[in-house]
Amino acid sequence: MSIEVFYDADADLSVVQERKVAVIGYGSQGHAHALSLRDSGVEVVIGLPEGSKSRAKAEEQGLDVRTPAEAAAWADLIMVLIPDTVQRQVYAEDIAPHLTEGKALAFAHGLNIHFGLIKPPADVDVIMIAPKAPGHLVRRQYVDGKGVPMLIAVEQNATGQARTVALSYAKAIGGTRAGAILTTFRDETETDLFGEQAVLAGGVSALVQTGFEVLTEAGYAPEIAYFECLHELKLIVDLMYEGGIARMRYSISDTAEFGDYTRGPRVVDARVKDEMRRILGEIQSGAFTRELIEDDDNGRARLLAYRAKAAEHPIEVTGRKLRDMMSWVDRPLTETA
Ligand code: NAD
Ligand code: MG
Ligand code: MG
Ligand code: MG
Ligand code: MG
Ligand code: MG
């Protein structure tokens, strides 16, 4: 499948400059979008509930903060940058009543639209501008005169201008400096979920933890197992990030490289690949999203239980001790208090 990529010359900044943009939420993505939109000469209002802790941060930056409903009523482009599981409620209560004809509803991830948790009226544009980086990097790149690659998509084109608006928005936050890739809500949503489940979060965590368990159960010191199975991962990932798997293999010893080719495919074997296909199937059928929403409706009971149990795993206990020896590692506030 070939892709279509858009750069600064393909996008007209004045389109979004002529819009009133509400950014709902001021977290990782919200702060980055809001500040860069403003720097690009776009009129922005932040939507946050009265008691929200994010309010102070946005106000410190001199941004105009209103309730989500007030921001949605004022705006003609509404970008939804709150956690995926709370979007349907905020949409129903605060956004939908103000989503009048010709407005644009925007997202940075397609889950709620693709799986029908949010069903916008037919007379509005529904677009996506999804930076492929955490919010802080999105903002830093913009400030440095650069940008991160972004995915853009159009789910509904009521005005005939939906793609033009999405491209203009992407330009305002630096996306067309790096390249904005045209995709669909379906492809963005399903590949994002698959990547985080099978590889980035689920796959890597399980691999690291299982390797640590095998070494410690065989009697090796947990401290040594931690270094070999978790700590050194950063070096490997940095090399892959710079130059792909080949760059990583060039840099490691020939011994490591021989072990890689001969043992890696035994760890991630045909059974694992079949399981990945089943995981993709659950994403495509909507079964994963139903499970996610059911847990959210249930006060996130499963998420919180998994989180508490995972924190007690010996790899975390060992890690907390070892990181005290690593003056160069930026520790999260929860560990240094
Ligand atoms: P976040 O968790 O960092 O921020 C959440 C913000 O929403 C906070 O300001 C919080 O105060 C506010 N909020 C929470 N509940 C709310 C409510 N009920 N009403 C109004 N505001 C509420 O969120 P994020 O990680 O920036 O994710 C936002 C969207 O961007 C999601 O769709 C996510 O999938 C997508 N996305 C995130 C990243 C990332 O790097 N974090 C990358 C690409 C896309
Ligand atoms: Mg989180
Ligand atoms: Mg992702
Ligand atoms: Mg994701
Ligand atoms: Mg080694
Ligand atoms: Mg080598």
mmCIF file with all atom_site columns, N, CA and C in Angstrom, residues 48-107:
data_model
loop_
_atom_site.group_PDB
_atom_site.id
_atom_site.type_symbol
_atom_site.label_atom_id
_atom_site.label_alt_id
_atom_site.label_comp_id
_atom_site.label_asym_id
_atom_site.label_entity_id
_atom_site.label_seq_id
_atom_site.pdbx_PDB_ins_code
_atom_site.Cartn_x
_atom_site.Cartn_y
_atom_site.Cartn_z
_atom_site.occupancy
_atom_site.B_iso_or_equiv
_atom_site.pdbx_formal_charge
_atom_site.auth_seq_id
_atom_site.auth_comp_id
_atom_site.auth_asym_id
_atom_site.auth_atom_id
_atom_site.pdbx_PDB_model_num
ATOM 1   N N  . LEU A 1 48  ? -11.876 22.788 30.128 1.00 0.00 ? 48  LEU A N  1
ATOM 2   C CA . LEU A 1 48  ? -11.584 21.915 31.274 1.00 0.00 ? 48  LEU A CA 1
ATOM 3   C C  . LEU A 1 48  ? -12.663 22.111 32.333 1.00 0.00 ? 48  LEU A C  1
ATOM 4   N N  . PRO A 1 49  ? -13.033 21.030 33.028 1.00 0.00 ? 49  PRO A N  1
ATOM 5   C CA . PRO A 1 49  ? -14.054 21.179 34.079 1.00 0.00 ? 49  PRO A CA 1
ATOM 6   C C  . PRO A 1 49  ? -13.553 22.098 35.202 1.00 0.00 ? 49  PRO A C  1
ATOM 7   N N  . GLU A 1 50  ? -14.501 22.657 35.958 1.00 0.00 ? 50  GLU A N  1
ATOM 8   C CA . GLU A 1 50  ? -14.171 23.621 37.016 1.00 0.00 ? 50  GLU A CA 1
ATOM 9   C C  . GLU A 1 50  ? -13.049 23.154 37.949 1.00 0.00 ? 50  GLU A C  1
ATOM 10  N N  . GLY A 1 51  ? -13.131 21.935 38.467 1.00 0.00 ? 51  GLY A N  1
ATOM 11  C CA . GLY A 1 51  ? -12.167 21.501 39.483 1.00 0.00 ? 51  GLY A CA 1
ATOM 12  C C  . GLY A 1 51  ? -10.869 20.913 38.936 1.00 0.00 ? 51  GLY A C  1
ATOM 13  N N  . SER A 1 52  ? -10.684 20.925 37.602 1.00 0.00 ? 52  SER A N  1
ATOM 14  C CA . SER A 1 52  ? -9.547  20.224 37.001 1.00 0.00 ? 52  SER A CA 1
ATOM 15  C C  . SER A 1 52  ? -8.187  20.799 37.413 1.00 0.00 ? 52  SER A C  1
ATOM 16  N N  . LYS A 1 53  ? -7.260  19.878 37.727 1.00 0.00 ? 53  LYS A N  1
ATOM 17  C CA . LYS A 1 53  ? -5.904  20.287 38.116 1.00 0.00 ? 53  LYS A CA 1
ATOM 18  C C  . LYS A 1 53  ? -5.154  20.912 36.946 1.00 0.00 ? 53  LYS A C  1
ATOM 19  N N  . SER A 1 54  ? -5.548  20.559 35.722 1.00 0.00 ? 54  SER A N  1
ATOM 20  C CA . SER A 1 54  ? -4.855  21.101 34.545 1.00 0.00 ? 54  SER A CA 1
ATOM 21  C C  . SER A 1 54  ? -5.137  22.592 34.339 1.00 0.00 ? 54  SER A C  1
ATOM 22  N N  . ARG A 1 55  ? -6.219  23.080 34.960 1.00 0.00 ? 55  ARG A N  1
ATOM 23  C CA . ARG A 1 55  ? -6.602  24.489 34.759 1.00 0.00 ? 55  ARG A CA 1
ATOM 24  C C  . ARG A 1 55  ? -5.462  25.460 35.065 1.00 0.00 ? 55  ARG A C  1
ATOM 25  N N  . ALA A 1 56  ? -4.799  25.231 36.228 1.00 0.00 ? 56  ALA A N  1
ATOM 26  C CA . ALA A 1 56  ? -3.735  26.143 36.660 1.00 0.00 ? 56  ALA A CA 1
ATOM 27  C C  . ALA A 1 56  ? -2.609  26.191 35.620 1.00 0.00 ? 56  ALA A C  1
ATOM 28  N N  . LYS A 1 57  ? -2.255  25.006 35.069 1.00 0.00 ? 57  LYS A N  1
ATOM 29  C CA . LYS A 1 57  ? -1.159  24.936 34.080 1.00 0.00 ? 57  LYS A CA 1
ATOM 30  C C  . LYS A 1 57  ? -1.492  25.746 32.830 1.00 0.00 ? 57  LYS A C  1
ATOM 31  N N  . ALA A 1 58  ? -2.724  25.621 32.371 1.00 0.00 ? 58  ALA A N  1
ATOM 32  C CA . ALA A 1 58  ? -3.128  26.352 31.163 1.00 0.00 ? 58  ALA A CA 1
ATOM 33  C C  . ALA A 1 58  ? -3.189  27.849 31.438 1.00 0.00 ? 58  ALA A C  1
ATOM 34  N N  . GLU A 1 59  ? -3.700  28.196 32.598 1.00 0.00 ? 59  GLU A N  1
ATOM 35  C CA . GLU A 1 59  ? -3.807  29.631 32.935 1.00 0.00 ? 59  GLU A CA 1
ATOM 36  C C  . GLU A 1 59  ? -2.431  30.266 33.096 1.00 0.00 ? 59  GLU A C  1
ATOM 37  N N  . GLU A 1 60  ? -1.484  29.494 33.671 1.00 0.00 ? 60  GLU A N  1
ATOM 38  C CA . GLU A 1 60  ? -0.099  29.975 33.796 1.00 0.00 ? 60  GLU A CA 1
ATOM 39  C C  . GLU A 1 60  ? 0.475   30.407 32.438 1.00 0.00 ? 60  GLU A C  1
ATOM 40  N N  . GLN A 1 61  ? 0.047   29.719 31.386 1.00 0.00 ? 61  GLN A N  1
ATOM 41  C CA . GLN A 1 61  ? 0.534   30.042 30.040 1.00 0.00 ? 61  GLN A CA 1
ATOM 42  C C  . GLN A 1 61  ? -0.273  31.172 29.407 1.00 0.00 ? 61  GLN A C  1
ATOM 43  N N  . GLY A 1 62  ? -1.178  31.758 30.204 1.00 0.00 ? 62  GLY A N  1
ATOM 44  C CA . GLY A 1 62  ? -1.974  32.865 29.689 1.00 0.00 ? 62  GLY A CA 1
ATOM 45  C C  . GLY A 1 62  ? -3.089  32.432 28.745 1.00 0.00 ? 62  GLY A C  1
ATOM 46  N N  . LEU A 1 63  ? -3.427  31.139 28.775 1.00 0.00 ? 63  LEU A N  1
ATOM 47  C CA . LEU A 1 63  ? -4.493  30.659 27.888 1.00 0.00 ? 63  LEU A CA 1
ATOM 48  C C  . LEU A 1 63  ? -5.862  30.937 28.504 1.00 0.00 ? 63  LEU A C  1
ATOM 49  N N  . ASP A 1 64  ? -6.837  31.097 27.635 1.00 0.00 ? 64  ASP A N  1
ATOM 50  C CA . ASP A 1 64  ? -8.221  31.335 28.040 1.00 0.00 ? 64  ASP A CA 1
ATOM 51  C C  . ASP A 1 64  ? -8.850  29.973 28.357 1.00 0.00 ? 64  ASP A C  1
ATOM 52  N N  . VAL A 1 65  ? -9.197  29.745 29.623 1.00 0.00 ? 65  VAL A N  1
ATOM 53  C CA . VAL A 1 65  ? -9.746  28.452 30.025 1.00 0.00 ? 65  VAL A CA 1
ATOM 54  C C  . VAL A 1 65  ? -11.222 28.606 30.382 1.00 0.00 ? 65  VAL A C  1
ATOM 55  N N  . ARG A 1 66  ? -12.046 27.755 29.756 1.00 0.00 ? 66  ARG A N  1
ATOM 56  C CA . ARG A 1 66  ? -13.487 27.754 30.057 1.00 0.00 ? 66  ARG A CA 1
ATOM 57  C C  . ARG A 1 66  ? -13.919 26.320 30.324 1.00 0.00 ? 66  ARG A C  1
ATOM 58  N N  . THR A 1 67  ? -15.173 26.106 30.643 1.00 0.00 ? 67  THR A N  1
ATOM 59  C CA . THR A 1 67  ? -15.636 24.721 30.808 1.00 0.00 ? 67  THR A CA 1
ATOM 60  C C  . THR A 1 67  ? -15.681 24.073 29.415 1.00 0.00 ? 67  THR A C  1
ATOM 61  N N  . PRO A 1 68  ? -15.632 22.733 29.346 1.00 0.00 ? 68  PRO A N  1
ATOM 62  C CA . PRO A 1 68  ? -15.727 22.086 28.040 1.00 0.00 ? 68  PRO A CA 1
ATOM 63  C C  . PRO A 1 68  ? -16.968 22.525 27.258 1.00 0.00 ? 68  PRO A C  1
ATOM 64  N N  . ALA A 1 69  ? -18.104 22.680 27.942 1.00 0.00 ? 69  ALA A N  1
ATOM 65  C CA . ALA A 1 69  ? -19.332 23.083 27.243 1.00 0.00 ? 69  ALA A CA 1
ATOM 66  C C  . ALA A 1 69  ? -19.204 24.512 26.697 1.00 0.00 ? 69  ALA A C  1
ATOM 67  N N  . GLU A 1 70  ? -18.653 25.418 27.496 1.00 0.00 ? 70  GLU A N  1
ATOM 68  C CA . GLU A 1 70  ? -18.479 26.807 27.024 1.00 0.00 ? 70  GLU A CA 1
ATOM 69  C C  . GLU A 1 70  ? -17.512 26.865 25.850 1.00 0.00 ? 70  GLU A C  1
ATOM 70  N N  . ALA A 1 71  ? -16.413 26.115 25.958 1.00 0.00 ? 71  ALA A N  1
ATOM 71  C CA . ALA A 1 71  ? -15.418 26.106 24.880 1.00 0.00 ? 71  ALA A CA 1
ATOM 72  C C  . ALA A 1 71  ? -16.027 25.541 23.592 1.00 0.00 ? 71  ALA A C  1
ATOM 73  N N  . ALA A 1 72  ? -16.820 24.470 23.735 1.00 0.00 ? 72  ALA A N  1
ATOM 74  C CA . ALA A 1 72  ? -17.440 23.837 22.557 1.00 0.00 ? 72  ALA A CA 1
ATOM 75  C C  . ALA A 1 72  ? -18.473 24.761 21.918 1.00 0.00 ? 72  ALA A C  1
ATOM 76  N N  . ALA A 1 73  ? -19.183 25.503 22.754 1.00 0.00 ? 73  ALA A N  1
ATOM 77  C CA . ALA A 1 73  ? -20.196 26.427 22.225 1.00 0.00 ? 73  ALA A CA 1
ATOM 78  C C  . ALA A 1 73  ? -19.531 27.564 21.447 1.00 0.00 ? 73  ALA A C  1
ATOM 79  N N  . TRP A 1 74  ? -18.389 28.035 21.961 1.00 0.00 ? 74  TRP A N  1
ATOM 80  C CA . TRP A 1 74  ? -17.673 29.161 21.353 1.00 0.00 ? 74  TRP A CA 1
ATOM 81  C C  . TRP A 1 74  ? -16.988 28.783 20.034 1.00 0.00 ? 74  TRP A C  1
ATOM 82  N N  . ALA A 1 75  ? -16.451 27.549 19.999 1.00 0.00 ? 75  ALA A N  1
ATOM 83  C CA . ALA A 1 75  ? -15.544 27.153 18.908 1.00 0.00 ? 75  ALA A CA 1
ATOM 84  C C  . ALA A 1 75  ? -16.271 26.730 17.642 1.00 0.00 ? 75  ALA A C  1
ATOM 85  N N  . ASP A 1 76  ? -15.545 26.761 16.526 1.00 0.00 ? 76  ASP A N  1
ATOM 86  C CA . ASP A 1 76  ? -16.060 26.067 15.353 1.00 0.00 ? 76  ASP A CA 1
ATOM 87  C C  . ASP A 1 76  ? -15.173 24.887 14.942 1.00 0.00 ? 76  ASP A C  1
ATOM 88  N N  . LEU A 1 77  ? -14.060 24.701 15.668 1.00 0.00 ? 77  LEU A N  1
ATOM 89  C CA . LEU A 1 77  ? -13.279 23.457 15.535 1.00 0.00 ? 77  LEU A CA 1
ATOM 90  C C  . LEU A 1 77  ? -12.996 22.980 16.955 1.00 0.00 ? 77  LEU A C  1
ATOM 91  N N  . ILE A 1 78  ? -13.438 21.764 17.271 1.00 0.00 ? 78  ILE A N  1
ATOM 92  C CA . ILE A 1 78  ? -13.304 21.244 18.638 1.00 0.00 ? 78  ILE A CA 1
ATOM 93  C C  . ILE A 1 78  ? -12.376 20.041 18.618 1.00 0.00 ? 78  ILE A C  1
ATOM 94  N N  . MET A 1 79  ? -11.191 20.185 19.221 1.00 0.00 ? 79  MET A N  1
ATOM 95  C CA . MET A 1 79  ? -10.216 19.089 19.264 1.00 0.00 ? 79  MET A CA 1
ATOM 96  C C  . MET A 1 79  ? -10.327 18.400 20.626 1.00 0.00 ? 79  MET A C  1
ATOM 97  N N  . VAL A 1 80  ? -10.590 17.093 20.607 1.00 0.00 ? 80  VAL A N  1
ATOM 98  C CA . VAL A 1 80  ? -10.852 16.330 21.830 1.00 0.00 ? 80  VAL A CA 1
ATOM 99  C C  . VAL A 1 80  ? -9.554  15.643 22.289 1.00 0.00 ? 80  VAL A C  1
ATOM 100 N N  . LEU A 1 81  ? -8.944  16.180 23.349 1.00 0.00 ? 81  LEU A N  1
ATOM 101 C CA . LEU A 1 81  ? -7.656  15.648 23.823 1.00 0.00 ? 81  LEU A CA 1
ATOM 102 C C  . LEU A 1 81  ? -7.733  15.249 25.294 1.00 0.00 ? 81  LEU A C  1
ATOM 103 N N  . ILE A 1 82  ? -8.730  14.449 25.602 1.00 0.00 ? 82  ILE A N  1
ATOM 104 C CA . ILE A 1 82  ? -8.892  13.888 26.943 1.00 0.00 ? 82  ILE A CA 1
ATOM 105 C C  . ILE A 1 82  ? -8.784  12.369 26.811 1.00 0.00 ? 82  ILE A C  1
ATOM 106 N N  . PRO A 1 83  ? -8.596  11.646 27.924 1.00 0.00 ? 83  PRO A N  1
ATOM 107 C CA . PRO A 1 83  ? -8.402  10.194 27.812 1.00 0.00 ? 83  PRO A CA 1
ATOM 108 C C  . PRO A 1 83  ? -9.529  9.525  27.009 1.00 0.00 ? 83  PRO A C  1
ATOM 109 N N  . ASP A 1 84  ? -9.168  8.528  26.217 1.00 0.00 ? 84  ASP A N  1
ATOM 110 C CA . ASP A 1 84  ? -10.123 7.883  25.307 1.00 0.00 ? 84  ASP A CA 1
ATOM 111 C C  . ASP A 1 84  ? -11.371 7.375  26.031 1.00 0.00 ? 84  ASP A C  1
ATOM 112 N N  . THR A 1 85  ? -11.184 6.873  27.255 1.00 0.00 ? 85  THR A N  1
ATOM 113 C CA . THR A 1 85  ? -12.323 6.283  27.961 1.00 0.00 ? 85  THR A CA 1
ATOM 114 C C  . THR A 1 85  ? -13.308 7.332  28.499 1.00 0.00 ? 85  THR A C  1
ATOM 115 N N  . VAL A 1 86  ? -12.909 8.573  28.634 1.00 0.00 ? 86  VAL A N  1
ATOM 116 C CA . VAL A 1 86  ? -13.861 9.592  29.127 1.00 0.00 ? 86  VAL A CA 1
ATOM 117 C C  . VAL A 1 86  ? -14.473 10.413 27.993 1.00 0.00 ? 86  VAL A C  1
ATOM 118 N N  . GLN A 1 87  ? -13.961 10.210 26.765 1.00 0.00 ? 87  GLN A N  1
ATOM 119 C CA . GLN A 1 87  ? -14.426 11.043 25.650 1.00 0.00 ? 87  GLN A CA 1
ATOM 120 C C  . GLN A 1 87  ? -15.924 10.927 25.391 1.00 0.00 ? 87  GLN A C  1
ATOM 121 N N  . ARG A 1 88  ? -16.473 9.693  25.456 1.00 0.00 ? 88  ARG A N  1
ATOM 122 C CA . ARG A 1 88  ? -17.896 9.533  25.100 1.00 0.00 ? 88  ARG A CA 1
ATOM 123 C C  . ARG A 1 88  ? -18.793 10.320 26.048 1.00 0.00 ? 88  ARG A C  1
ATOM 124 N N  . GLN A 1 89  ? -18.423 10.373 27.339 1.00 0.00 ? 89  GLN A N  1
ATOM 125 C CA . GLN A 1 89  ? -19.255 11.077 28.311 1.00 0.00 ? 89  GLN A CA 1
ATOM 126 C C  . GLN A 1 89  ? -19.166 12.597 28.110 1.00 0.00 ? 89  GLN A C  1
ATOM 127 N N  . VAL A 1 90  ? -17.933 13.092 27.954 1.00 0.00 ? 90  VAL A N  1
ATOM 128 C CA . VAL A 1 90  ? -17.749 14.535 27.751 1.00 0.00 ? 90  VAL A CA 1
ATOM 129 C C  . VAL A 1 90  ? -18.400 14.957 26.426 1.00 0.00 ? 90  VAL A C  1
ATOM 130 N N  . TYR A 1 91  ? -18.285 14.087 25.431 1.00 0.00 ? 91  TYR A N  1
ATOM 131 C CA . TYR A 1 91  ? -18.933 14.385 24.148 1.00 0.00 ? 91  TYR A CA 1
ATOM 132 C C  . TYR A 1 91  ? -20.443 14.531 24.339 1.00 0.00 ? 91  TYR A C  1
ATOM 133 N N  . ALA A 1 92  ? -21.064 13.537 24.989 1.00 0.00 ? 92  ALA A N  1
ATOM 134 C CA . ALA A 1 92  ? -22.526 13.537 25.132 1.00 0.00 ? 92  ALA A CA 1
ATOM 135 C C  . ALA A 1 92  ? -23.009 14.737 25.953 1.00 0.00 ? 92  ALA A C  1
ATOM 136 N N  . GLU A 1 93  ? -22.293 15.031 27.029 1.00 0.00 ? 93  GLU A N  1
ATOM 137 C CA . GLU A 1 93  ? -22.775 16.078 27.942 1.00 0.00 ? 93  GLU A CA 1
ATOM 138 C C  . GLU A 1 93  ? -22.395 17.486 27.513 1.00 0.00 ? 93  GLU A C  1
ATOM 139 N N  . ASP A 1 94  ? -21.151 17.647 27.045 1.00 0.00 ? 94  ASP A N  1
ATOM 140 C CA . ASP A 1 94  ? -20.638 19.008 26.860 1.00 0.00 ? 94  ASP A CA 1
ATOM 141 C C  . ASP A 1 94  ? -20.441 19.428 25.404 1.00 0.00 ? 94  ASP A C  1
ATOM 142 N N  . ILE A 1 95  ? -20.209 18.455 24.525 1.00 0.00 ? 95  ILE A N  1
ATOM 143 C CA . ILE A 1 95  ? -19.875 18.822 23.142 1.00 0.00 ? 95  ILE A CA 1
ATOM 144 C C  . ILE A 1 95  ? -21.092 18.703 22.216 1.00 0.00 ? 95  ILE A C  1
ATOM 145 N N  . ALA A 1 96  ? -21.751 17.556 22.242 1.00 0.00 ? 96  ALA A N  1
ATOM 146 C CA . ALA A 1 96  ? -22.857 17.296 21.302 1.00 0.00 ? 96  ALA A CA 1
ATOM 147 C C  . ALA A 1 96  ? -23.897 18.426 21.266 1.00 0.00 ? 96  ALA A C  1
ATOM 148 N N  . PRO A 1 97  ? -24.296 18.965 22.428 1.00 0.00 ? 97  PRO A N  1
ATOM 149 C CA . PRO A 1 97  ? -25.321 20.020 22.380 1.00 0.00 ? 97  PRO A CA 1
ATOM 150 C C  . PRO A 1 97  ? -24.890 21.262 21.588 1.00 0.00 ? 97  PRO A C  1
ATOM 151 N N  . HIS A 1 98  ? -23.569 21.424 21.401 1.00 0.00 ? 98  HIS A N  1
ATOM 152 C CA . HIS A 1 98  ? -23.056 22.632 20.730 1.00 0.00 ? 98  HIS A CA 1
ATOM 153 C C  . HIS A 1 98  ? -22.481 22.339 19.348 1.00 0.00 ? 98  HIS A C  1
ATOM 154 N N  . LEU A 1 99  ? -22.672 21.101 18.890 1.00 0.00 ? 99  LEU A N  1
ATOM 155 C CA . LEU A 1 99  ? -22.068 20.697 17.621 1.00 0.00 ? 99  LEU A CA 1
ATOM 156 C C  . LEU A 1 99  ? -23.024 21.024 16.479 1.00 0.00 ? 99  LEU A C  1
ATOM 157 N N  . THR A 1 100 ? -23.034 22.289 16.137 1.00 0.00 ? 100 THR A N  1
ATOM 158 C CA . THR A 1 100 ? -23.978 22.735 15.111 1.00 0.00 ? 100 THR A CA 1
ATOM 159 C C  . THR A 1 100 ? -23.378 22.572 13.717 1.00 0.00 ? 100 THR A C  1
ATOM 160 N N  . GLU A 1 101 ? -24.223 22.671 12.715 1.00 0.00 ? 101 GLU A N  1
ATOM 161 C CA . GLU A 1 101 ? -23.873 22.457 11.316 1.00 0.00 ? 101 GLU A CA 1
ATOM 162 C C  . GLU A 1 101 ? -22.598 23.197 10.898 1.00 0.00 ? 101 GLU A C  1
ATOM 163 N N  . GLY A 1 102 ? -21.703 22.478 10.232 1.00 0.00 ? 102 GLY A N  1
ATOM 164 C CA . GLY A 1 102 ? -20.510 23.098 9.677  1.00 0.00 ? 102 GLY A CA 1
ATOM 165 C C  . GLY A 1 102 ? -19.317 23.149 10.610 1.00 0.00 ? 102 GLY A C  1
ATOM 166 N N  . LYS A 1 103 ? -19.530 22.807 11.891 1.00 0.00 ? 103 LYS A N  1
ATOM 167 C CA . LYS A 1 103 ? -18.383 22.766 12.807 1.00 0.00 ? 103 LYS A CA 1
ATOM 168 C C  . LYS A 1 103 ? -17.519 21.542 12.487 1.00 0.00 ? 103 LYS A C  1
ATOM 169 N N  . ALA A 1 104 ? -16.304 21.533 13.054 1.00 0.00 ? 104 ALA A N  1
ATOM 170 C CA . ALA A 1 104 ? -15.424 20.371 12.874 1.00 0.00 ? 104 ALA A CA 1
ATOM 171 C C  . ALA A 1 104 ? -15.127 19.758 14.233 1.00 0.00 ? 104 ALA A C  1
ATOM 172 N N  . LEU A 1 105 ? -15.217 18.428 14.295 1.00 0.00 ? 105 LEU A N  1
ATOM 173 C CA . LEU A 1 105 ? -14.877 17.681 15.502 1.00 0.00 ? 105 LEU A CA 1
ATOM 174 C C  . LEU A 1 105 ? -13.580 16.927 15.192 1.00 0.00 ? 105 LEU A C  1
ATOM 175 N N  . ALA A 1 106 ? -12.568 17.137 16.055 1.00 0.00 ? 106 ALA A N  1
ATOM 176 C CA . ALA A 1 106 ? -11.246 16.576 15.754 1.00 0.00 ? 106 ALA A CA 1
ATOM 177 C C  . ALA A 1 106 ? -10.736 15.700 16.895 1.00 0.00 ? 106 ALA A C  1
ATOM 178 N N  . PHE A 1 107 ? -9.914  14.733 16.526 1.00 0.00 ? 107 PHE A N  1
ATOM 179 C CA . PHE A 1 107 ? -9.346  13.785 17.483 1.00 0.00 ? 107 PHE A CA 1
ATOM 180 C C  . PHE A 1 107 ? -7.862  13.574 17.176 1.00 0.00 ? 107 PHE A C  1
#
